[in-house]
Short mmCIF file of C-alpha atoms in Angstrom, two decimals:
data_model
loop_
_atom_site.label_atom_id
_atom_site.label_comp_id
_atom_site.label_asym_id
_atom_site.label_seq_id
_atom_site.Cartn_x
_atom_site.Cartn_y
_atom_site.Cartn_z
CA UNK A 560 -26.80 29.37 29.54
CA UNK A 561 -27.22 26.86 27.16
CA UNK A 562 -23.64 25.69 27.65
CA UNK A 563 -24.14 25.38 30.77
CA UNK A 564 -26.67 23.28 30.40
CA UNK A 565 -24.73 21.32 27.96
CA UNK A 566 -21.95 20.59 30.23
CA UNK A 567 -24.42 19.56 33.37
CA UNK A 568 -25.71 17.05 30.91
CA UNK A 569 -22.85 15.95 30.28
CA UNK A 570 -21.75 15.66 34.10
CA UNK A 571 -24.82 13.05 34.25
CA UNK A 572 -23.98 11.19 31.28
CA UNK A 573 -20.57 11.04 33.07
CA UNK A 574 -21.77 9.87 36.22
CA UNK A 575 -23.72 7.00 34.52
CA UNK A 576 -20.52 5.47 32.83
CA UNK A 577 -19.33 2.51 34.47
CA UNK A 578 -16.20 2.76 36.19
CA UNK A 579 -14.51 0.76 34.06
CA UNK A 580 -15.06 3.08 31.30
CA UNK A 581 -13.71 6.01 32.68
CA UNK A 582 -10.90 7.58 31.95
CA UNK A 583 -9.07 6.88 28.39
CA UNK A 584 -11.25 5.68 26.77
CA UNK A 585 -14.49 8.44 27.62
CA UNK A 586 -12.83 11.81 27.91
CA UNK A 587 -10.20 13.25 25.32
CA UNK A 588 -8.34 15.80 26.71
CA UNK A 589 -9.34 19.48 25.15
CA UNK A 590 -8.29 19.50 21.63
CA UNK A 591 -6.01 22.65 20.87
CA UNK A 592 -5.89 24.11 17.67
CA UNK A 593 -3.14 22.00 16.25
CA UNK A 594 -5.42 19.20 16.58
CA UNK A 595 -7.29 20.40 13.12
CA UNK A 596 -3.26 20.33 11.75
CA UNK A 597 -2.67 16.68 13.25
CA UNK A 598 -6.31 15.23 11.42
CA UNK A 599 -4.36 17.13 8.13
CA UNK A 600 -0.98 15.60 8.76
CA UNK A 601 -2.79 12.43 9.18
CA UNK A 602 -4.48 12.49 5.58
CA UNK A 603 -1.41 13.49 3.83
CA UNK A 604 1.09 10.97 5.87
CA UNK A 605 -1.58 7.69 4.95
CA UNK A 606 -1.82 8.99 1.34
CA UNK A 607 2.27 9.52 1.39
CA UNK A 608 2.46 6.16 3.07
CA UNK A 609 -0.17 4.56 0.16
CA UNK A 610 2.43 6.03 -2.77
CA UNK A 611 5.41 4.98 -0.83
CA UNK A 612 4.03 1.35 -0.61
CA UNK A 613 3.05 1.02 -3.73
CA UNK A 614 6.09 2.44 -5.54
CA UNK A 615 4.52 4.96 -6.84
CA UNK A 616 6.40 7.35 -5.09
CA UNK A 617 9.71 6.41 -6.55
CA UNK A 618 13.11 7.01 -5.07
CA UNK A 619 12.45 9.00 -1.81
CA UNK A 620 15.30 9.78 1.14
CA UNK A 621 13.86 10.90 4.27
CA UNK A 622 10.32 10.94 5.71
CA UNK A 623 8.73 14.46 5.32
CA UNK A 624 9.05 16.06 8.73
CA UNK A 625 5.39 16.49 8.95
CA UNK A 626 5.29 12.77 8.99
CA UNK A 627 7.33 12.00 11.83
CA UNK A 628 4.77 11.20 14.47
CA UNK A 629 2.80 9.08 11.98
CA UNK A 630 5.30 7.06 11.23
CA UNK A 631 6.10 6.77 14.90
CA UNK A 632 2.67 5.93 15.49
CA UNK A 633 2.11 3.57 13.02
CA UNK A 634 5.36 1.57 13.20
CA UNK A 635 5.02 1.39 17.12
CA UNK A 636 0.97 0.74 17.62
CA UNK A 637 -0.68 -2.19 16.17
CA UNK A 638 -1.06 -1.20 12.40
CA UNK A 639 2.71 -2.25 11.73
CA UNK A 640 2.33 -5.81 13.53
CA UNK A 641 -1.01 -6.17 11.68
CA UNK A 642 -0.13 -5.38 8.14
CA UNK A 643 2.88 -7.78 8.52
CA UNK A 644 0.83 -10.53 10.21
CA UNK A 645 -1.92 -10.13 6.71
CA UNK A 646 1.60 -10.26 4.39
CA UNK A 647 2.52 -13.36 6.47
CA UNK A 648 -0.71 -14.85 6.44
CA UNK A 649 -0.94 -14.33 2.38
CA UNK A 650 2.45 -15.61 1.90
CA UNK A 651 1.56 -19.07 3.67
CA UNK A 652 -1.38 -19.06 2.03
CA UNK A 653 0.11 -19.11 -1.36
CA UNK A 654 3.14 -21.16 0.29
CA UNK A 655 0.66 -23.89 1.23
CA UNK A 656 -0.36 -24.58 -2.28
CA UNK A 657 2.99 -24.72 -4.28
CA UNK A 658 3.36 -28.40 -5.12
CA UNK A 659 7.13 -28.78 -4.69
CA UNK A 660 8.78 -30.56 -6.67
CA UNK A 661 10.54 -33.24 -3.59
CA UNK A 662 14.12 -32.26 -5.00
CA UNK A 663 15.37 -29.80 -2.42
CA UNK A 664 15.18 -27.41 -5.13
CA UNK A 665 11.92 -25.31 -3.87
CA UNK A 666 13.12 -22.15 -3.04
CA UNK A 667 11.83 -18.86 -0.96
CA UNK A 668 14.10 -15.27 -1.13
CA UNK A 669 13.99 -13.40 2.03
CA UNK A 670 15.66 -10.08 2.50
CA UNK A 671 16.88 -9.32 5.78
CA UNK A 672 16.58 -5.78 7.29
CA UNK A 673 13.01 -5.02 7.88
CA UNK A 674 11.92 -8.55 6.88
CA UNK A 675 13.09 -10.70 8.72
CA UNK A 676 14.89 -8.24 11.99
CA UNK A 677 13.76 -5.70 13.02
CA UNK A 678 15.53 -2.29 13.25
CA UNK A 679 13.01 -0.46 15.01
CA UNK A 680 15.32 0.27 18.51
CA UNK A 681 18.17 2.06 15.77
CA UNK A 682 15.26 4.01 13.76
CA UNK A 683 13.61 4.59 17.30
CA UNK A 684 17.04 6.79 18.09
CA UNK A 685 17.23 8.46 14.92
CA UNK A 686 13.49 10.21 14.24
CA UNK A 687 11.94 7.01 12.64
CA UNK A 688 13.68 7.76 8.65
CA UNK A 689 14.09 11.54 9.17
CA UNK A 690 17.16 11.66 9.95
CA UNK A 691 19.82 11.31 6.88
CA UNK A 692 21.02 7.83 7.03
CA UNK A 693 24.25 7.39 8.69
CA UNK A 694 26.28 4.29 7.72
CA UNK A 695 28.79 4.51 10.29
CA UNK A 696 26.26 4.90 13.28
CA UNK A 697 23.95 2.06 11.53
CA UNK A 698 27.11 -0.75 10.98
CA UNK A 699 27.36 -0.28 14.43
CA UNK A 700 24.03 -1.06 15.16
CA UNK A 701 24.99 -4.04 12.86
CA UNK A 702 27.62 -5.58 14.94
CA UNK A 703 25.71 -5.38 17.89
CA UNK A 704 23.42 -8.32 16.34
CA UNK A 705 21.01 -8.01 18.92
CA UNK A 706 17.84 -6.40 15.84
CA UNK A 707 15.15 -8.91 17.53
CA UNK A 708 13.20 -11.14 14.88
CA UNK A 709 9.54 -9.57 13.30
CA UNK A 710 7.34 -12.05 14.70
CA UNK A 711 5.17 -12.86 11.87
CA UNK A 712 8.46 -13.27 9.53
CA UNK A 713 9.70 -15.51 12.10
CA UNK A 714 6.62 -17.56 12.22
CA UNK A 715 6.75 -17.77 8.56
CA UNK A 716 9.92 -18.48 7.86
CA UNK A 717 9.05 -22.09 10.29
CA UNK A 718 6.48 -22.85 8.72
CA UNK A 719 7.87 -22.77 5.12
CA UNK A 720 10.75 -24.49 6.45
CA UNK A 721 8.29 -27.55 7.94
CA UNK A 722 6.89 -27.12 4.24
CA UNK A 723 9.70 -28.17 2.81
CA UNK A 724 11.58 -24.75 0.96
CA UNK A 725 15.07 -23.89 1.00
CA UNK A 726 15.51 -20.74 2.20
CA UNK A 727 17.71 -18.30 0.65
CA UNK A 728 18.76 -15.11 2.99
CA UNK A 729 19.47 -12.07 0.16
CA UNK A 730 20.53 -9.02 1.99
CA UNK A 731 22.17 -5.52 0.79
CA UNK A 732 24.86 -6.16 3.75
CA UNK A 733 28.38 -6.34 2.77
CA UNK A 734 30.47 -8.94 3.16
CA UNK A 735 32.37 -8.19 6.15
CA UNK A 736 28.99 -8.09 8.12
CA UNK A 737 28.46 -11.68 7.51
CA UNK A 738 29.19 -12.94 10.92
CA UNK A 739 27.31 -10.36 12.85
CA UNK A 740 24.48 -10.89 10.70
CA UNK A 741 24.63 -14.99 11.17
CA UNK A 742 25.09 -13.90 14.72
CA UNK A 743 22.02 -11.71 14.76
CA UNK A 744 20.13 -14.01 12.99
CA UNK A 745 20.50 -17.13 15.07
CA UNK A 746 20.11 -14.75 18.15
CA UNK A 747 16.64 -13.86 16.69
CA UNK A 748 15.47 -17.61 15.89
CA UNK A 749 16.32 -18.08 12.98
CA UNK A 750 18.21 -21.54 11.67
CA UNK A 751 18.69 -23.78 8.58
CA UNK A 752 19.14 -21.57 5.59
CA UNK A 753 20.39 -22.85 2.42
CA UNK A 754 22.52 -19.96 2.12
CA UNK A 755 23.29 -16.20 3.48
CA UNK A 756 23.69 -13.76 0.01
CA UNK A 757 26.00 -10.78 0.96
CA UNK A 758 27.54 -7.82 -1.11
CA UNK A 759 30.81 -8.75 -2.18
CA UNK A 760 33.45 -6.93 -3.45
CA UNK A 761 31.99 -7.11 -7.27
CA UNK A 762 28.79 -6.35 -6.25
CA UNK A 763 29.46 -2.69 -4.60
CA UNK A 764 27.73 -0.10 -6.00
CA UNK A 765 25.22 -2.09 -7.77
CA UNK A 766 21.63 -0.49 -7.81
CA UNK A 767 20.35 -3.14 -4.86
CA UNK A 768 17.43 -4.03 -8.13
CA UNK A 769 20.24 -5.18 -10.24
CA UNK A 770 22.22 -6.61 -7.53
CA UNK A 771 19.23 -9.15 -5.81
CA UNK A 772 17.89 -9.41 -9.47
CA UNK A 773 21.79 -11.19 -10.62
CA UNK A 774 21.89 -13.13 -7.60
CA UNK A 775 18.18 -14.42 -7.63
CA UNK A 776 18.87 -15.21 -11.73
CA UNK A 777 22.09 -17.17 -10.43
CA UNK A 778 19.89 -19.31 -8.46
CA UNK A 779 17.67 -20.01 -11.41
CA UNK A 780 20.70 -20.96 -13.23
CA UNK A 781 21.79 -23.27 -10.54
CA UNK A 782 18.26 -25.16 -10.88
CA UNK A 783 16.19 -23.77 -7.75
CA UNK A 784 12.34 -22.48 -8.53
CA UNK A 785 11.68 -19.34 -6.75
CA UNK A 786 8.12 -20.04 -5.55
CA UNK A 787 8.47 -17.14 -2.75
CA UNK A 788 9.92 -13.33 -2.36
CA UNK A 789 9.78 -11.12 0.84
CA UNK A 790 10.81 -7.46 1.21
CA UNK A 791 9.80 -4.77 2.60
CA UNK A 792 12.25 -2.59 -0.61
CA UNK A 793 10.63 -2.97 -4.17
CA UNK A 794 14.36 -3.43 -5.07
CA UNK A 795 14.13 -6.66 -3.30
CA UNK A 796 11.12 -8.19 -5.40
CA UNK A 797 10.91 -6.23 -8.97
CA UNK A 798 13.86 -6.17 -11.43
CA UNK A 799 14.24 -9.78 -13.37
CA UNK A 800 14.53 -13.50 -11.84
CA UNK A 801 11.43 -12.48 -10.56
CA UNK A 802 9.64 -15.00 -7.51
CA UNK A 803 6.55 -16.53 -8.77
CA UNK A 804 5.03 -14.87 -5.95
CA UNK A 805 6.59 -11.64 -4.42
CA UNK A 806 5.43 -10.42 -0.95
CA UNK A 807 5.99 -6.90 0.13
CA UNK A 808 6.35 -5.81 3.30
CA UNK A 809 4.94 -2.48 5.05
CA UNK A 810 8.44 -0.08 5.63
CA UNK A 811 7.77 3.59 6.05
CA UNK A 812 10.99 4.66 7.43
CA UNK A 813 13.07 4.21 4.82
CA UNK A 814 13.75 3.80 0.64
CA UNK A 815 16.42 1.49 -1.04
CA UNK A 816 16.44 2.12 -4.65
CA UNK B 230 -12.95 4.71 45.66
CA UNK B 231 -10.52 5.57 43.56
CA UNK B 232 -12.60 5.04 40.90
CA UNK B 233 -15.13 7.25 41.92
CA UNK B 234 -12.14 10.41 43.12
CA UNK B 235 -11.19 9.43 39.97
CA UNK B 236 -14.47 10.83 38.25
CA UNK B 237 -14.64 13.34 40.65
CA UNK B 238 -11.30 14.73 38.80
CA UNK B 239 -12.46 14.10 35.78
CA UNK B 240 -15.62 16.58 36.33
CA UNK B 241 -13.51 19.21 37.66
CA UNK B 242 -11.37 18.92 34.43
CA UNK B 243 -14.69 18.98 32.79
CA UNK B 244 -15.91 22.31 34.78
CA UNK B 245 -12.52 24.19 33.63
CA UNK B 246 -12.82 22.88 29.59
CA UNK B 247 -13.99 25.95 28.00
CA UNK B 248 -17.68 25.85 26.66
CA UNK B 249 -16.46 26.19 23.15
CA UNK B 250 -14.71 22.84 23.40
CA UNK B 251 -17.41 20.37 24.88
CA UNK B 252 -19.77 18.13 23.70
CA UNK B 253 -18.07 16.30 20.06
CA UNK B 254 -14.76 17.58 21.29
CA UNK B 255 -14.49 16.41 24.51
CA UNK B 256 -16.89 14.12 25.44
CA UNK B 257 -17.13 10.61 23.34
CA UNK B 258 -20.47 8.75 24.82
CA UNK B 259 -19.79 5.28 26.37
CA UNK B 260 -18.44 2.51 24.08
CA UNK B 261 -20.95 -0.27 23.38
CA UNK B 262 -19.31 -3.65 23.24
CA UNK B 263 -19.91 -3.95 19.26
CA UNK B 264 -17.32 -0.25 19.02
CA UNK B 265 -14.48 -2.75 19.72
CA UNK B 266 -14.91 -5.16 17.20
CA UNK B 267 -15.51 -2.37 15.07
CA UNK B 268 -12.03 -0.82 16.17
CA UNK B 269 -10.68 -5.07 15.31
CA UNK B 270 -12.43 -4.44 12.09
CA UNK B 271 -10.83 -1.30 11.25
CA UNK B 272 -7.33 -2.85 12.10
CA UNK B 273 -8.14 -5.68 9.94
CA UNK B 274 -9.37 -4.04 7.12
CA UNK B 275 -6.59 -1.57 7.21
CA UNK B 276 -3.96 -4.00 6.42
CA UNK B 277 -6.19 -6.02 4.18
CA UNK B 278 -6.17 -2.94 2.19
CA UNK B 279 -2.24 -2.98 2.55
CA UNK B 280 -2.41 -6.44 1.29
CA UNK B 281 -4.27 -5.97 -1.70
CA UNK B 282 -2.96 -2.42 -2.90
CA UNK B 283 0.81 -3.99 -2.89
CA UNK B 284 -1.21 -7.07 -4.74
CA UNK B 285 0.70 -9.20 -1.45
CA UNK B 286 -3.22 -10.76 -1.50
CA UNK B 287 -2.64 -12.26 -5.41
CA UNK B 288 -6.17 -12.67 -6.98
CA UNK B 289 -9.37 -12.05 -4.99
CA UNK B 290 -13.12 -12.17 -5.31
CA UNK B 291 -15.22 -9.99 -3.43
CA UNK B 292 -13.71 -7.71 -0.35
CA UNK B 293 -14.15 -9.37 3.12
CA UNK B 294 -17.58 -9.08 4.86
CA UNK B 295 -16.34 -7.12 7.76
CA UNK B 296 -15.07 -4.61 5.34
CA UNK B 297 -17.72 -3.40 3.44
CA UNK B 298 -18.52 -0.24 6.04
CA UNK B 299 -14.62 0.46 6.29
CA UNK B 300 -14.38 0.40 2.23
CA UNK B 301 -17.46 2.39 2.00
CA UNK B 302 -16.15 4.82 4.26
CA UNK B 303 -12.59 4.93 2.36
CA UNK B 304 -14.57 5.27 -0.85
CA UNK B 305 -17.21 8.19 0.14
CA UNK B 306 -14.65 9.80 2.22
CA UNK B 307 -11.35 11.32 2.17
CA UNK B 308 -9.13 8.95 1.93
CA UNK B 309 -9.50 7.72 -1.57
CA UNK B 310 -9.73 11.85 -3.03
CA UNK B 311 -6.35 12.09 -0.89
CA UNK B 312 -4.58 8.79 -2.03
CA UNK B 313 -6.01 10.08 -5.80
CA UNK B 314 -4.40 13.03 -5.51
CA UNK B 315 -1.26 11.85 -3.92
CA UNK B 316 -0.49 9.56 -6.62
CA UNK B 317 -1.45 12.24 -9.49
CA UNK B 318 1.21 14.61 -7.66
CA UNK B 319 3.91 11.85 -7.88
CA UNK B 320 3.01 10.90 -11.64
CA UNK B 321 3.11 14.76 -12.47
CA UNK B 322 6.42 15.47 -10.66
CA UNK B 323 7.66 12.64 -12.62
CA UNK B 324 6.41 13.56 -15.92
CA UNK B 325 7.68 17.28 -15.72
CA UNK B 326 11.15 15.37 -15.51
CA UNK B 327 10.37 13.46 -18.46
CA UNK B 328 12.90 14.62 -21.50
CA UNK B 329 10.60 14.56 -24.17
CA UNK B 330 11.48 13.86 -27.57
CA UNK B 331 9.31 16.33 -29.40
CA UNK B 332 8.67 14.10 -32.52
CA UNK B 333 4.90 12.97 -31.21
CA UNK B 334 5.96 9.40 -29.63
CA UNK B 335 6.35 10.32 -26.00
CA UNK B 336 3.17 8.30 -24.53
CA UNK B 337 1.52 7.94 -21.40
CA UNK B 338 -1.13 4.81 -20.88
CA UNK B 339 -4.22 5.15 -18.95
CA UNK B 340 -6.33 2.43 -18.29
CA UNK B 341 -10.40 3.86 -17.69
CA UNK B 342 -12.92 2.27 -15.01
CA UNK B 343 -11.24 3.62 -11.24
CA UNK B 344 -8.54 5.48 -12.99
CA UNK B 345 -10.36 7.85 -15.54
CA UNK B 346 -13.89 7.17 -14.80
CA UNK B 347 -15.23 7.17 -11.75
CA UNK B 348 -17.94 4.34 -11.31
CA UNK B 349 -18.68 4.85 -7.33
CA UNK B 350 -21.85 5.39 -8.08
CA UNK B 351 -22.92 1.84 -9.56
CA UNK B 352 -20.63 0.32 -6.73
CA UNK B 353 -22.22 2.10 -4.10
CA UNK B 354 -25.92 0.51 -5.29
CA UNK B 355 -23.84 -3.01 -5.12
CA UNK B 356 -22.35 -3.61 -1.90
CA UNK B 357 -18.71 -1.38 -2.92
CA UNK B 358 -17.41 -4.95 -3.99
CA UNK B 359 -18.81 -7.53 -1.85
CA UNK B 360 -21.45 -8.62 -4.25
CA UNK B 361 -20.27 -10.87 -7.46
CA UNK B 362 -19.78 -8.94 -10.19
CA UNK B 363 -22.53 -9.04 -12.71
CA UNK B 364 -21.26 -8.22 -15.77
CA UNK B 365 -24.92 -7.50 -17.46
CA UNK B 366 -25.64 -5.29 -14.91
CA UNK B 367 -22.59 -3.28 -15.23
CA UNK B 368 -22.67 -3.20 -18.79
CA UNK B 369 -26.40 -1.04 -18.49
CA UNK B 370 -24.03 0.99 -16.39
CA UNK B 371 -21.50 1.76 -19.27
CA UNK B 372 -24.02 2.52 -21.83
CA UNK B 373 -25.11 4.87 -19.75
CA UNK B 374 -21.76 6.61 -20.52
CA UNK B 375 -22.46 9.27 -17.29
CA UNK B 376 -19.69 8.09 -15.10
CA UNK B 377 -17.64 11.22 -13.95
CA UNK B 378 -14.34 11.99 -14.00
CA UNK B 379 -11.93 11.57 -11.19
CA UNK B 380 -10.73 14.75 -10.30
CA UNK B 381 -7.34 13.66 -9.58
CA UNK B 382 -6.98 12.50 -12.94
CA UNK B 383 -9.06 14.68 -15.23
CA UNK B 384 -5.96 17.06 -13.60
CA UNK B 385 -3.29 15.01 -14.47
CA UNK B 386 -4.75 14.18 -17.97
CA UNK B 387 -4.76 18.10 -19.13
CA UNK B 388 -1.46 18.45 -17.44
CA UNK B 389 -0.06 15.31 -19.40
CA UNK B 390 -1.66 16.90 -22.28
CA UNK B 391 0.20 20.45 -22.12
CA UNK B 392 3.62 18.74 -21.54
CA UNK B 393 3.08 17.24 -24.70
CA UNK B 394 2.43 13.08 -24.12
CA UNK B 395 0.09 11.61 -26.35
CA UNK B 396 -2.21 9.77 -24.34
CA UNK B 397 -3.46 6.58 -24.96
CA UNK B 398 -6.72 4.72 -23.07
CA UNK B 399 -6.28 0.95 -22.62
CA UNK B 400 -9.38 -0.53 -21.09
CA UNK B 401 -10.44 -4.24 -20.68
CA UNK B 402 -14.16 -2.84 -22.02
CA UNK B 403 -14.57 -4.38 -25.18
CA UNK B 404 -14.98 -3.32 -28.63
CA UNK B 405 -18.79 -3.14 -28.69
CA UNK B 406 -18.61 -0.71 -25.74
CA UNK B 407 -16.24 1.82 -27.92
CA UNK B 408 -18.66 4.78 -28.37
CA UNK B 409 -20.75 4.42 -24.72
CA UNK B 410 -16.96 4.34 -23.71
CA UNK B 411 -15.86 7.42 -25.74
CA UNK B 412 -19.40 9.34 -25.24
CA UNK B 413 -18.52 8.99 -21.57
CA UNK B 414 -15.08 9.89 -21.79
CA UNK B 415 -16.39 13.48 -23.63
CA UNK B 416 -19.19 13.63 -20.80
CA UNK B 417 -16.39 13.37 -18.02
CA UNK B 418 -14.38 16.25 -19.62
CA UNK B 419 -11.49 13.97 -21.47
CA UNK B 420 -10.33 14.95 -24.67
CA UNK B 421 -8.05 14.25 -27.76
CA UNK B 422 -6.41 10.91 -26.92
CA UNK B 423 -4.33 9.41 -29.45
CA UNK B 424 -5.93 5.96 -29.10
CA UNK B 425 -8.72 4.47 -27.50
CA UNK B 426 -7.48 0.40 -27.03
CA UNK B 427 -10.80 -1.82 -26.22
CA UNK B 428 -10.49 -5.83 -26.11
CA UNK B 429 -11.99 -7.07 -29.59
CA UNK B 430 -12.76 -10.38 -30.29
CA UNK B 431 -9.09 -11.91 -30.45
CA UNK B 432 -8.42 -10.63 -27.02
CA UNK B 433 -11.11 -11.81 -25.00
CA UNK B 434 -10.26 -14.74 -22.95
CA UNK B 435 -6.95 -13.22 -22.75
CA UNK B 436 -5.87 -12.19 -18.90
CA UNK B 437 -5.65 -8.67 -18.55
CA UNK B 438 -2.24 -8.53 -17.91
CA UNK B 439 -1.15 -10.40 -21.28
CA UNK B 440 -3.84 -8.27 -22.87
CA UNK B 441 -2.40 -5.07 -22.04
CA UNK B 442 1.24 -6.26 -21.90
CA UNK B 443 0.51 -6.87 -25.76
CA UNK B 444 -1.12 -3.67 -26.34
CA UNK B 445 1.48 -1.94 -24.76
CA UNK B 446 3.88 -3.95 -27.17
CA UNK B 447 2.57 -2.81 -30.41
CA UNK B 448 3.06 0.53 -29.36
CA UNK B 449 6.92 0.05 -28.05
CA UNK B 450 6.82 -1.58 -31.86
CA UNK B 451 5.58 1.54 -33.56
CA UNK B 452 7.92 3.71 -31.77
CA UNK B 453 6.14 5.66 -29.00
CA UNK B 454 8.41 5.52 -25.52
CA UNK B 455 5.74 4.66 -22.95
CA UNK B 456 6.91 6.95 -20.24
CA UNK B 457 4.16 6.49 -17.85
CA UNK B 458 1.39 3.98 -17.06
CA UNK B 459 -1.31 4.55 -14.95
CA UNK B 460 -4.11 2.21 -13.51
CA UNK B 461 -6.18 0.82 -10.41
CA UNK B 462 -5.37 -2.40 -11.39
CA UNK B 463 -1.69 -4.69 -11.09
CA UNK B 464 -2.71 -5.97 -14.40
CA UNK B 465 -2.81 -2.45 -15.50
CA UNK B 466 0.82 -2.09 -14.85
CA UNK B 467 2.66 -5.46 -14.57
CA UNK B 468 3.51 -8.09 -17.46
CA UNK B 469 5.75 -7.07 -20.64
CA UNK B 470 6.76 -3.85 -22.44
CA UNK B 471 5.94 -1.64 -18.92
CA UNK B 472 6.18 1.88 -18.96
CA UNK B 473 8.74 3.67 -17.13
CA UNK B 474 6.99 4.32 -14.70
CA UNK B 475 4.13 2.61 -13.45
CA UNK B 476 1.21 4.66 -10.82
CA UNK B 477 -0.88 2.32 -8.90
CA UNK B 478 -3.95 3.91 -8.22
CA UNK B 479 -6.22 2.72 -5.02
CA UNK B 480 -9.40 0.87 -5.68
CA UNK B 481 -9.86 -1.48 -2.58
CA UNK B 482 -13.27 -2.24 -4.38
CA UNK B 483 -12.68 -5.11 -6.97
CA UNK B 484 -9.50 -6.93 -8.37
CA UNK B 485 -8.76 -7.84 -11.99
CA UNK B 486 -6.29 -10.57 -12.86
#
């Protein structure tokens, strides 16, 4: 009885909402059992997602399975767009108060996939980073150079180009996807870098930390201050030649070591 | 009208929800204005969090206004037990890799306050971070020497312990805090450290990150292999002579240079 009375209580409390509140955002469907697993998954996929972020997690390969629709969640809803915009917003931040030096030798290193385009459609089709990684199927993706620009990056990258840096484009791409990648990047907005960094044939099967790390220290050599870093891979900020300043970026799909 | 056939579906969905599932389950009460800039808030503080756990925010003072319910919540909560224990699991499953050398020198680093320690409770009677630090205040706090343990830790201390590291404590408390600081080491359940480092008078003044970057350096120069480092802090981790591995604990609560 007293359930009953519950639930006519709740009919009136219904019929007093405002239309406008109806719907979505008053009634949750009725939670099934799994729901209790989901509110588990949820703790354990932010807590995996805190260690992967932080590098304390090390070297990892896929996303654990029970992680899937977090990750889906997270990198399509608004948490992924926000947690770039507050990178973005730090970076300029710092970028605002560098006093450059006039010579055209201020510098800022940004890494490519996941910084500045985004490879969310490719990911999208292959279980968000739980699927194995499949070079063939991604180069493809590659030479389509349509991965649209992250906004925020995109907005960042202007303004430290009206600031006054020379930006330097460092990216664990080979070679042979140069033009693509030019392509895609002028597709997505972006213009006037100093330079575009590639894997060459000397630099296969370097541990991407060594590899940025050599090629950030050969800019040091050649007289440029590295005020600025962006990646969202520790192995693009961490390693030697480090950026006054390195900025990383939320990626839970995926681990370069 | 079709707002209203609208609720009228709505109460028949309501009328077939079994009893066991109503009220928390199924019904949320109407949203007051002030429950979306709380959602804004949450979004916000969410990635600020993300900004300063990957240290993307550099040095900051107290946490943001609009974030002292969400870090109280993430505090008291879940969240920070789960992240705790997420990051002791990855430290652990590294250190069982560890080849030890079996002639006493295979060392692990802890630093104490939000890694060992536990010192929610005098946070919790000052704002969880938004009030300025007062150092006289939180020294009454330490002599107390009753902060507890964090689970999490007190864990991966005894495991640490039975694989053999010696373990050595490298706080930014200073010398004249040694026995409060040992006293409430014993009280929380730690035991048999090699070392307990404190800041005496040469090091004050000194950053934290120098600080323990030299610490850290005399031991490298007496021959222990630093295998692991673990800390709430950056300047825990980062600087010179760094460990193998370096754990990032959370602690959205305060941030030492």
């Amino acid at each position: 009885m007293a359930s009953v009375r519950h639930r006519l209580l709740l009919l009136v409390t219904l019929l007093a909402i405002p239309a406008s509140l109806s719907s979505q955002s008053v009634i949750q469907m009725p939670r099934k059992r799994h729901r209790f697993a989901a509110s588990d998954d949820s703790l354990y996929c932010d807590s995996w997602r805190f260690s992967i972020e932080t590098n304390d997690a090390g070297t990892w390969s896929n996303i654990p399975s029970r992680c899937v629709r977090f990750v889906q969640d997270y990198m399509t809803g608004d948490r992924y767009r926000s947690d770039m915009a507050s990178v973005a917003n730090y970076s300029l931040s710092f970028a605002k108060g560098v006093t450059m030096g006039g010579d055209g030798k201020d510098a800022w290193v940004f890494d490519i996939d996941e910084t500045l385009l985004s490879n969310l459609a490719y990911y999208q089709a292959h279980g968000f980073g739980s699927e194995t990684f499949n070079e063939a199927f991604f180069d493809e993706w590659v030479d389509l150079a349509e991965a649209p620009a992250l906004p925020a990056s995109l907005n960042l990258y202007k303004e430290l180009e009206q600031l006054g840096f020379k930006m330097f484009l460092l990216t664990g791409r080979s070679e042979h996807q140069r033009n693509a990648t030019a392509r895609n990047l002028l597709y997505a907005g972006y213009n006037n870098w100093e330079r575009l960094l590639l894997r060459g044939p000397s630099d296969q099967g370097t541990p991407a930390t060594v590899y940025k790390s050599q090629k950030r220290s050969d800019l040091i050599n050649e007289g440029y201050r590295i005020h600025g870093s962006s990646g969202d891979q520790w192995s693009d900020l961490i390693g030697f030649a480090i950026a006054q300043r390195s900025f990383k970026l939320p990626n839970p799909m995926y681990y370069i070591a």
